Short mmCIF file of C-alpha atoms in Angstrom, two decimals:
data_model
loop_
_atom_site.label_atom_id
_atom_site.label_comp_id
_atom_site.label_asym_id
_atom_site.label_seq_id
_atom_site.Cartn_x
_atom_site.Cartn_y
_atom_site.Cartn_z
CA MET A 1 -50.99 -0.32 8.31
CA LYS A 2 -49.47 2.73 9.94
CA LYS A 3 -47.21 0.47 11.93
CA ILE A 4 -46.02 -1.28 8.76
CA ALA A 5 -45.34 2.08 7.14
CA ILE A 6 -43.06 2.95 10.07
CA LEU A 7 -41.55 -0.38 11.06
CA VAL A 8 -40.62 -1.75 7.62
CA PRO A 9 -38.49 1.23 6.57
CA LEU A 10 -36.89 1.27 10.02
CA ALA A 11 -36.06 -2.41 9.70
CA PHE A 12 -34.40 -1.85 6.33
CA VAL A 13 -32.42 1.10 7.68
CA ALA A 14 -31.29 -0.96 10.67
CA VAL A 15 -30.19 -3.88 8.50
CA GLY A 16 -28.37 -1.53 6.11
CA ALA A 17 -26.62 0.26 8.96
CA CYS A 18 -25.53 -3.00 10.58
CA PHE A 19 -24.20 -4.37 7.30
CA THR A 20 -22.32 -1.16 6.48
CA THR A 21 -20.80 -1.04 9.96
CA TYR A 22 -19.71 -4.65 9.69
CA SER A 23 -18.13 -4.08 6.29
CA PHE A 24 -15.97 -1.23 7.63
CA LEU A 25 -15.05 -3.21 10.72
CA ASP A 26 -14.11 -6.17 8.55
CA THR A 27 -11.88 -3.98 6.41
CA PHE A 28 -10.13 -1.90 9.06
CA ILE A 29 -10.50 -3.48 12.50
CA ILE A 30 -11.25 -7.17 12.54
CA VAL A 31 -8.06 -9.17 12.69
CA LYS A 32 -7.94 -11.99 10.16
CA HIS A 33 -5.67 -14.99 9.59
CA ALA A 34 -3.61 -14.04 12.62
CA ARG A 35 -0.81 -16.35 13.65
CA SER A 36 2.21 -15.78 15.79
CA VAL A 37 5.40 -16.24 13.77
CA ASP A 38 9.05 -16.25 14.72
CA ILE A 39 10.92 -14.65 11.86
CA ASP A 40 13.93 -13.71 13.94
CA ASN A 41 15.32 -17.22 14.04
CA ASN A 42 17.07 -17.55 10.67
CA SER A 43 19.93 -19.89 11.54
CA SER A 44 18.97 -22.19 8.67
CA PHE A 45 19.12 -19.45 6.02
CA SER A 46 22.14 -19.45 3.78
CA PHE A 47 23.84 -16.10 3.23
CA THR A 48 26.34 -15.90 0.40
CA ARG A 49 28.40 -12.93 -0.59
CA ALA A 50 28.07 -11.62 -4.13
CA SER A 51 31.25 -10.45 -5.74
CA TYR A 52 31.03 -7.03 -7.24
CA PRO A 53 33.53 -4.62 -8.64
CA THR A 54 35.15 -2.12 -6.32
CA LYS A 55 37.18 0.81 -7.39
CA THR A 56 40.83 -0.20 -7.49
CA SER A 57 43.34 2.15 -5.95
CA ASN A 58 44.87 2.78 -9.38
CA SER A 59 41.61 3.54 -11.11
CA ASN A 60 40.38 7.13 -11.30
CA SER A 61 36.91 6.43 -12.52
CA SER A 62 34.14 4.49 -10.87
CA LYS A 63 32.59 1.61 -12.68
CA SER A 64 28.98 2.20 -13.49
CA SER A 65 26.68 1.33 -16.27
CA SER A 66 23.02 1.13 -16.87
CA LYS A 67 21.18 -1.14 -19.20
CA SER A 68 18.32 -0.04 -21.37
CA PHE A 69 14.95 -1.11 -20.06
CA SER A 70 11.83 -1.92 -21.97
CA PHE A 71 8.66 -0.90 -20.16
CA ASN A 72 6.81 -4.15 -20.46
CA SER A 73 9.60 -6.58 -19.78
CA ILE A 74 11.58 -7.55 -16.74
CA PRO A 75 15.33 -7.56 -17.45
CA SER A 76 17.02 -10.79 -16.48
CA GLU A 77 20.66 -9.77 -16.18
CA PRO A 78 22.02 -7.36 -13.60
CA GLY A 79 24.19 -4.51 -14.67
CA GLU A 80 27.36 -3.43 -13.03
CA TYR A 81 27.14 -1.83 -9.66
CA TYR A 82 28.45 1.61 -8.74
CA GLU A 83 31.31 1.97 -6.32
CA ASP A 84 33.56 4.96 -5.82
CA LYS A 85 35.53 3.66 -2.83
CA THR A 86 38.35 1.19 -2.52
CA GLU A 87 38.03 -1.76 -0.20
CA GLU A 88 40.24 -0.03 2.35
CA GLU A 89 38.08 3.09 2.23
CA ILE A 90 34.96 0.99 2.73
CA ASN A 91 36.45 -0.85 5.72
CA ALA A 92 37.45 2.47 7.25
CA LEU A 93 33.79 3.51 7.41
CA PHE A 94 33.10 0.89 10.07
CA THR A 95 34.23 1.81 13.56
CA THR A 96 35.49 -0.31 16.41
CA ASP A 97 33.14 1.33 18.90
CA VAL A 98 29.57 2.48 18.44
CA VAL A 99 29.39 6.01 17.09
CA PHE A 100 25.93 7.60 17.29
CA ARG A 101 24.96 11.11 16.22
CA GLU A 102 21.28 11.89 16.43
CA LYS A 103 19.51 12.01 13.04
CA GLU A 104 22.85 11.80 11.23
CA HIS A 105 25.04 8.85 11.78
CA TYR A 106 25.56 5.43 13.29
CA SER A 107 28.53 3.14 12.92
CA ASP A 108 29.93 0.09 14.62
CA PRO A 109 32.11 -2.85 13.45
CA ASP A 110 29.28 -4.27 11.29
CA ILE A 111 27.00 -1.40 10.34
CA TYR A 112 27.49 2.04 8.82
CA ILE A 113 24.57 4.45 8.43
CA ASP A 114 24.78 8.02 7.31
CA ILE A 115 21.62 10.12 7.04
CA THR A 116 21.45 13.32 5.05
CA THR A 117 18.57 15.74 4.52
CA HIS A 118 17.81 17.20 1.10
CA ARG A 119 15.34 19.35 -0.77
CA ASP A 120 14.10 18.24 -4.19
CA GLU A 121 14.97 20.13 -7.39
CA GLU A 122 11.81 22.22 -7.28
CA ASP A 123 12.49 23.03 -3.59
CA THR A 124 9.03 21.85 -2.59
CA THR A 125 9.80 18.79 -0.53
CA THR A 126 12.26 17.56 2.09
CA TYR A 127 13.56 14.03 1.78
CA TYR A 128 15.96 11.96 3.84
CA VAL A 129 18.57 9.58 2.49
CA ALA A 130 20.02 6.87 4.70
CA ASP A 131 23.21 5.52 3.15
CA ILE A 132 23.76 2.06 4.59
CA ARG A 133 26.70 -0.28 4.38
CA LEU A 134 26.69 -3.66 6.06
CA LYS A 135 29.25 -6.37 6.72
CA SER A 136 26.49 -8.98 6.53
CA LEU A 137 23.02 -9.14 5.03
CA GLU A 138 21.83 -10.56 8.37
CA ASN A 139 21.69 -6.97 9.58
CA LEU A 140 19.02 -6.03 6.96
CA LYS A 141 15.89 -7.48 8.48
CA THR A 142 12.15 -7.13 8.63
CA ALA A 143 9.75 -7.34 11.53
CA LEU A 144 6.00 -7.72 11.88
CA ALA A 145 3.62 -5.69 14.01
CA LYS A 146 3.18 -7.47 17.34
CA ASP A 147 5.28 -10.32 15.92
CA THR A 148 2.07 -11.64 14.42
CA PHE A 149 1.23 -12.31 10.80
CA GLY A 150 -2.28 -11.41 9.67
CA GLU A 151 -4.55 -8.66 8.35
CA ASN A 152 -5.37 -5.55 10.37
CA ILE A 153 -2.54 -6.10 12.83
CA ASN A 154 -0.71 -2.81 13.13
CA GLU A 155 1.88 -1.10 15.27
CA ARG A 156 3.94 2.06 14.96
CA THR A 157 7.24 1.77 13.11
CA SER A 158 9.07 3.23 16.12
CA ASP A 159 7.53 0.73 18.54
CA ILE A 160 8.43 -2.27 16.36
CA CYS A 161 11.99 -0.96 15.89
CA LYS A 162 12.47 -0.37 19.59
CA ARG A 163 11.16 -3.82 20.47
CA LYS A 164 13.59 -5.37 17.98
CA LYS A 165 16.46 -3.18 19.21
CA GLY A 166 16.81 -1.88 15.70
CA ILE A 167 19.00 1.02 14.67
CA LEU A 168 17.23 2.35 11.59
CA ALA A 169 13.75 1.45 10.40
CA ILE A 170 11.36 2.37 7.63
CA ASP A 171 7.85 1.09 7.05
CA GLY A 172 7.50 -1.95 4.82
CA ASP A 173 4.97 -2.95 2.20
CA THR A 174 1.98 -2.93 4.59
CA TYR A 175 1.14 -6.50 3.57
CA GLY A 176 -1.54 -6.58 6.29
CA SER A 177 -3.69 -4.11 4.37
CA GLN A 178 -3.85 -6.35 1.35
CA GLU A 179 -5.63 -9.63 0.91
CA GLY A 180 -2.86 -11.05 -1.27
CA GLY A 181 0.72 -10.54 -2.41
CA TYR A 182 3.83 -12.63 -1.76
CA VAL A 183 5.27 -12.19 1.69
CA VAL A 184 8.69 -13.58 2.63
CA ARG A 185 10.30 -12.22 5.75
CA ASN A 186 13.78 -13.07 7.00
CA GLY A 187 13.80 -16.18 4.83
CA LYS A 188 10.38 -17.42 5.94
CA VAL A 189 7.48 -17.72 3.48
CA LEU A 190 4.36 -16.22 5.07
CA ARG A 191 1.96 -15.76 2.16
CA THR A 192 1.84 -17.33 -1.28
CA THR A 193 -1.38 -15.81 -2.71
CA LYS A 194 -1.03 -13.22 -5.43
CA ASN A 195 -2.26 -9.64 -5.56
CA LEU A 196 -2.29 -8.69 -9.21
CA ASN A 197 -4.48 -5.62 -9.17
CA ARG A 198 -2.93 -2.90 -7.04
CA GLY A 199 -4.95 -0.16 -8.67
CA ARG A 200 -2.24 0.97 -11.06
CA LYS A 201 -2.35 1.42 -14.82
CA TYR A 202 1.22 0.23 -15.37
CA ARG A 203 3.56 -2.20 -13.64
CA LYS A 204 0.65 -3.60 -11.71
CA SER A 205 2.32 -6.37 -9.81
CA ASP A 206 5.99 -5.55 -9.26
CA ASP A 207 7.56 -7.34 -6.30
CA LEU A 208 11.01 -6.87 -4.79
CA VAL A 209 13.17 -9.77 -3.67
CA ILE A 210 16.34 -9.40 -1.63
CA TYR A 211 18.45 -12.49 -2.12
CA GLY A 212 20.82 -14.08 0.35
CA ASP A 213 23.78 -12.74 -1.61
CA GLY A 214 22.65 -9.20 -0.94
CA THR A 215 21.34 -8.45 -4.43
CA PHE A 216 17.93 -7.07 -5.34
CA GLU A 217 15.63 -8.17 -8.11
CA ILE A 218 12.31 -6.69 -9.15
CA PHE A 219 9.99 -9.25 -10.70
CA ASP A 220 6.42 -9.47 -11.91
CA GLU A 221 4.25 -11.41 -9.45
CA ALA A 222 1.77 -12.20 -12.21
CA THR A 223 4.24 -14.32 -14.15
CA THR A 224 6.57 -15.57 -11.42
CA ASP A 225 6.03 -18.49 -9.11
CA LEU A 226 7.10 -17.74 -5.54
CA GLN A 227 8.82 -21.11 -5.18
CA THR A 228 11.22 -20.16 -7.99
CA ILE A 229 12.19 -17.05 -6.07
CA VAL A 230 12.51 -18.94 -2.78
CA ASP A 231 14.68 -21.61 -4.39
CA LYS A 232 17.07 -18.90 -5.54
CA GLY A 233 17.54 -17.89 -1.90
CA ALA A 234 14.99 -15.16 -1.15
CA TRP A 235 15.69 -13.37 2.12
CA GLN A 236 12.89 -10.84 1.80
CA VAL A 237 10.03 -10.41 -0.69
CA PHE A 238 7.87 -7.28 -0.75
CA SER A 239 4.67 -6.74 -2.71
CA PHE A 240 3.86 -3.06 -2.97
CA GLY A 241 5.70 -1.37 -5.81
CA PRO A 242 6.12 -0.32 -8.45
CA GLY A 243 9.77 -0.79 -9.21
CA LEU A 244 11.32 2.68 -9.50
CA VAL A 245 14.70 1.84 -11.00
CA ILE A 246 15.41 -1.48 -12.70
CA ASN A 247 18.92 -2.32 -13.78
CA GLY A 248 19.91 1.29 -13.61
CA ALA A 249 17.04 2.69 -15.68
CA ILE A 250 13.99 4.57 -14.45
CA ALA A 251 11.01 2.25 -14.65
CA VAL A 252 8.06 4.57 -13.99
CA ARG A 253 6.30 7.03 -16.23
CA GLU A 254 5.79 10.68 -15.31
CA ASP A 255 2.06 10.24 -14.82
CA GLU A 256 2.28 6.96 -12.93
CA GLU A 257 0.87 6.66 -9.44
CA VAL A 258 0.25 4.10 -6.77
CA GLY A 259 -3.42 3.13 -7.06
CA THR A 260 -4.04 3.89 -3.40
CA ALA A 261 -2.61 7.42 -3.39
CA MET A 262 -4.83 10.00 -1.78
CA GLN A 263 -4.20 13.08 -3.81
CA ASP A 264 -2.93 13.80 -7.34
CA ASN A 265 0.49 12.28 -7.49
CA ARG A 266 2.42 14.25 -4.86
CA ASN A 267 2.71 12.35 -1.61
CA GLN A 268 5.07 11.22 1.09
CA ARG A 269 7.28 8.44 -0.29
CA CYS A 270 9.30 5.56 1.08
CA ALA A 271 11.76 3.70 -1.10
CA ILE A 272 14.57 1.18 -0.77
CA GLY A 273 17.41 0.81 -3.23
CA ILE A 274 20.60 -1.11 -3.81
CA ILE A 275 23.76 0.63 -4.96
CA ALA A 276 25.79 -2.56 -4.62
CA PRO A 277 25.41 -5.76 -2.56
CA LEU A 278 25.59 -4.76 1.13
CA HIS A 279 25.37 -1.08 0.12
CA TYR A 280 21.79 0.16 0.31
CA VAL A 281 19.75 3.32 0.62
CA PHE A 282 16.52 4.02 2.42
CA VAL A 283 14.83 7.19 1.17
CA VAL A 284 11.79 8.73 2.84
CA SER A 285 10.19 12.02 1.89
CA ASP A 286 7.80 14.32 3.72
CA GLY A 287 4.61 15.54 2.07
CA ARG A 288 1.10 16.93 2.45
CA SER A 289 2.35 19.80 4.59
CA ASN A 290 3.14 23.47 4.14
CA GLU A 291 6.87 22.75 4.20
CA SER A 292 6.82 19.71 1.96
CA PHE A 293 4.33 19.25 -0.83
CA GLY A 294 5.34 15.68 -1.64
CA LEU A 295 6.94 13.77 -4.47
CA SER A 296 5.58 11.89 -7.43
CA LEU A 297 6.76 8.37 -8.23
CA PHE A 298 8.77 9.80 -11.09
CA ASN A 299 10.46 12.28 -8.71
CA ILE A 300 11.47 9.58 -6.25
CA ALA A 301 12.65 7.35 -9.09
CA ASN A 302 14.93 10.15 -10.29
CA ILE A 303 16.26 10.61 -6.78
CA MET A 304 17.06 6.89 -6.51
CA LYS A 305 18.76 6.91 -9.90
CA ASP A 306 20.82 9.96 -8.94
CA LEU A 307 21.95 8.02 -5.87
CA HIS A 308 23.33 5.39 -8.28
CA CYS A 309 20.80 2.73 -7.35
CA MET A 310 20.93 -0.26 -9.64
CA ASN A 311 17.48 -1.32 -8.45
CA ALA A 312 15.02 0.68 -6.37
CA TYR A 313 11.56 -0.16 -5.16
CA ASN A 314 8.65 1.86 -3.86
CA LEU A 315 7.32 0.89 -0.44
CA ASP A 316 4.19 2.16 1.27
CA GLY A 317 4.21 5.97 1.32
CA GLY A 318 1.54 8.45 2.24
CA GLY A 319 0.81 8.55 5.94
CA SER A 320 2.75 5.32 6.45
CA ALA A 321 6.08 6.76 5.27
CA THR A 322 8.31 6.74 8.35
CA MET A 323 12.04 6.69 9.02
CA TYR A 324 13.01 6.06 12.64
CA MET A 325 16.47 5.98 14.12
CA ASP A 326 17.55 4.52 17.45
CA ASP A 327 20.72 3.46 19.18
CA GLY A 328 20.02 -0.28 19.01
CA THR A 329 19.58 -0.75 22.76
CA GLY A 330 15.80 -0.83 22.73
CA ASN A 331 15.69 1.33 25.86
CA ALA A 332 12.39 3.08 26.33
CA ASN A 333 14.29 6.19 27.44
CA GLY A 334 16.90 5.78 24.74
CA ARG A 335 17.78 8.01 21.83
CA GLY A 336 15.13 6.83 19.41
CA HIS A 337 13.56 9.55 17.28
CA LEU A 338 11.75 10.14 14.02
CA VAL A 339 13.97 11.27 11.16
CA ASN A 340 11.16 12.46 8.89
CA LYS A 341 7.86 14.18 9.70
CA PRO A 342 5.08 11.71 9.03
CA THR A 343 1.66 13.30 8.88
CA GLN A 344 -1.80 11.87 8.47
CA ASP A 345 -3.19 15.14 7.07
CA LEU A 346 -4.79 15.10 3.67
CA TYR A 347 -4.07 18.69 2.72
CA GLY A 348 -1.44 19.87 5.19
CA GLN A 349 -3.98 21.50 7.41
CA SER A 350 -2.59 21.11 10.87
CA GLY A 351 1.01 20.08 10.26
CA THR A 352 0.72 17.66 13.14
CA VAL A 353 3.43 15.02 13.07
CA GLY A 354 2.19 11.56 13.85
CA GLN A 355 2.99 8.02 12.83
CA ARG A 356 0.52 5.70 11.21
CA GLU A 357 0.45 2.16 12.53
CA VAL A 358 1.77 -0.26 9.92
CA SER A 359 1.89 -4.01 9.57
CA ASP A 360 5.64 -4.43 9.04
CA ILE A 361 8.96 -2.64 8.90
CA VAL A 362 12.34 -2.99 7.23
CA TYR A 363 15.13 -2.29 9.66
CA ILE A 364 18.86 -2.42 10.25
CA GLY A 365 19.78 -4.18 13.45
CA LYS A 366 22.01 -6.74 15.09
CA MET B 1 -16.72 7.14 -4.94
CA VAL B 2 -16.69 10.24 -7.11
CA PHE B 3 -19.82 8.97 -8.84
CA ALA B 4 -21.70 7.97 -5.69
CA TRP B 5 -24.29 10.69 -6.40
CA VAL B 6 -25.09 9.18 -9.81
CA TYR B 7 -26.65 5.99 -8.48
CA PRO B 8 -29.59 7.52 -6.58
CA LEU B 9 -30.12 9.89 -9.50
CA VAL B 10 -30.22 7.11 -12.07
CA PHE B 11 -31.81 4.25 -10.14
CA GLY B 12 -34.05 6.40 -7.99
CA ILE B 13 -35.24 9.26 -10.10
CA ALA B 14 -34.45 8.46 -13.72
CA LEU B 15 -35.48 4.81 -13.69
CA LEU B 16 -38.36 4.86 -11.22
CA TYR B 17 -39.92 8.05 -9.97
CA LEU B 18 -39.59 10.09 -13.15
CA PRO B 19 -41.29 7.42 -15.33
CA LEU B 20 -44.06 7.03 -12.72
CA PHE B 21 -44.54 10.78 -12.67
CA LEU B 22 -44.67 10.99 -16.46
CA LEU B 23 -47.05 8.04 -16.52
CA SER B 24 -49.42 9.79 -14.16
CA CYS B 25 -49.18 13.01 -16.22
CA PHE B 26 -49.90 11.46 -19.60
CA SER B 27 -52.19 8.58 -18.73
CA LYS B 28 -54.93 7.71 -16.32
CA ILE B 29 -52.63 5.42 -14.39
CA LYS B 30 -51.78 6.97 -11.10
CA TYR B 31 -49.47 4.80 -9.12
CA VAL B 32 -47.58 5.28 -5.88
CA PRO B 33 -45.37 2.39 -4.83
CA GLY B 34 -46.43 0.69 -1.64
CA THR B 35 -44.30 0.69 1.47
CA ILE B 36 -42.72 -2.73 1.02
CA PRO B 37 -41.89 -2.50 -2.72
CA ALA B 38 -40.50 1.01 -2.19
CA CYS B 39 -38.39 -0.09 0.79
CA VAL B 40 -36.98 -3.05 -1.08
CA TYR B 41 -36.10 -0.96 -4.14
CA ASN B 42 -34.72 1.94 -2.07
CA PHE B 43 -32.60 -0.49 -0.09
CA GLY B 44 -31.06 -1.66 -3.36
CA VAL B 45 -30.33 1.94 -4.36
CA ALA B 46 -28.82 2.60 -0.94
CA MET B 47 -26.63 -0.51 -1.21
CA VAL B 48 -25.27 0.45 -4.61
CA THR B 49 -24.50 3.97 -3.36
CA ILE B 50 -22.84 2.75 -0.18
CA ARG B 51 -20.88 0.24 -2.26
CA SER B 52 -19.41 3.10 -4.27
CA ILE B 53 -18.52 5.05 -1.13
CA PHE B 54 -17.08 1.94 0.54
CA ILE B 55 -14.81 1.19 -2.42
CA GLY B 56 -13.60 4.79 -2.40
CA VAL B 57 -12.86 4.85 1.33
CA VAL B 58 -11.09 1.49 1.21
CA GLU B 59 -8.93 2.62 -1.71
CA ILE B 60 -8.03 5.87 0.04
CA TYR B 61 -6.62 3.87 2.92
CA GLY B 62 -4.80 1.50 0.59
CA ARG B 63 -6.82 -1.52 1.56
CA THR B 64 -8.70 -4.21 -0.31
CA ASN B 65 -11.73 -6.22 0.67
CA LYS B 66 -13.04 -8.18 -2.28
CA ASN B 67 -15.50 -10.21 -0.20
CA MET B 68 -17.34 -7.15 1.05
CA VAL B 69 -17.41 -5.52 -2.37
CA THR B 70 -18.89 -8.73 -3.78
CA ALA B 71 -21.46 -8.80 -0.97
CA TYR B 72 -22.46 -5.21 -1.70
CA THR B 73 -22.75 -5.97 -5.42
CA VAL B 74 -24.91 -9.04 -4.88
CA LEU B 75 -27.16 -7.30 -2.35
CA SER B 76 -27.57 -4.28 -4.61
CA ILE B 77 -28.55 -6.33 -7.63
CA LEU B 78 -30.86 -8.60 -5.62
CA PHE B 79 -32.78 -5.79 -3.97
CA LEU B 80 -32.91 -3.60 -7.07
CA VAL B 81 -34.33 -6.44 -9.15
CA ALA B 82 -36.67 -7.62 -6.38
CA GLY B 83 -37.86 -4.06 -5.75
CA ALA B 84 -38.41 -3.41 -9.44
CA LEU B 85 -40.39 -6.63 -9.82
CA LEU B 86 -42.48 -5.83 -6.76
CA ILE B 87 -43.23 -2.34 -8.05
CA ILE B 88 -44.11 -3.53 -11.53
CA GLY B 89 -46.17 -6.37 -10.08
CA SER B 90 -48.05 -4.07 -7.76
CA MET B 91 -48.76 -1.79 -10.73
CA ILE B 92 -49.98 -4.54 -13.02
CA TYR B 93 -51.94 -6.59 -10.47
CA PRO B 94 -54.74 -4.03 -9.88
CA LEU B 95 -55.09 -3.56 -13.64
CA ILE B 96 -55.42 -7.31 -14.18
CA LYS B 97 -57.89 -7.56 -11.30
CA LYS B 98 -59.95 -4.66 -12.66
CA ASP B 99 -59.96 -6.22 -16.09
CA LYS B 100 -61.09 -9.55 -14.65
CA VAL B 101 -63.88 -7.93 -12.64
CA GLN B 102 -65.09 -6.07 -15.70
CA LYS B 103 -65.12 -9.26 -17.73
CA GLU B 104 -67.06 -11.08 -15.00
CA ALA B 105 -69.47 -8.20 -14.86
#
């Protein structure tokens, strides 16, 4: 009887411990549904160029407008894009030879990137804006960790960018941490299952599609079939969200937060926006440190709107938020460096800068 | 995860040990759960508590794992119900046996 009184509880504790350990391994470590995919070969994808208004040399005012947006509906018509440069001025931004200035600027015949550092209105947080102009949408790409699709497959943003010989990279939608959500990368459909509950009160299932004509659209995954989006020429589809700016109007409430945010609503942020087709912005903010407290979704949405984004979308922030710049050579001893200061701290304790491994990136490259 | 402390309080103390304590204070029935019924029930309480912590940790890291959450839920309910039935059964059985012996006598 004494043995039963000792052995039975021990057996239950052992079973419980094993099950708990397995559940955490299954969530964070065990690789699932892994398959090697080649998303770099996109010769069959059709890129078309959208026409959009540019400032004429005789016009003194830029064309911009924003449409009103109703919180519970997805607008179907794009507004007019913002442009304050003539076509000649835009072409002059591209350079014949590669121009590279660390943490500031890159240009060549096809790509123009200008990075500026800012402080938010309350002077609590540093954020970085990469203004990007491209000659072709082919230069706006995505890449997967270890070139493998699946859950719990992760790699640092800088390592993926260097391997792809990218020039500028930010983390993506971390699809590998989710069991569902549409995934289309470089024209290839990788996942068709939905993820409708992302832990948010509002705008629960916003996805972003980048079409082959260089335009963005934010749609509701709950009510949209992926095939419809693919048939319209989807180049990339992301499933994190929410949409920050939709057709020129802010689409998040002041109290809105990503369901997976660690603390209150001030965190590191990562966002992508379109000012006009082939004119994009990547915005990454610091947070959870003594220098930078972090931004709310409403803050970052205002920043994107102030940058004249017609559509802007929230990507994975927090410890995943990373902006990395390189010279496009992929050299291990090259000029690659972090633009922002990613930290894994919860409360800014140590200020140690360190990247989190992510499942995918969005990058500019040849 | 914030309410992980509630489950042992409710399922452990409020629903089991407090009623047994009150029963022993106000009646002649003095009952201490045996090893196996107690282990089964306590395992259920542990599972429901760990489930809450697991969901919290997974959400903090921005992950999802519906299969594991379902497994925790099923295990919790199974062991809580099984443990409760075992405890109630082991309480009632001696009373029935005593009653039967008295009738035979």
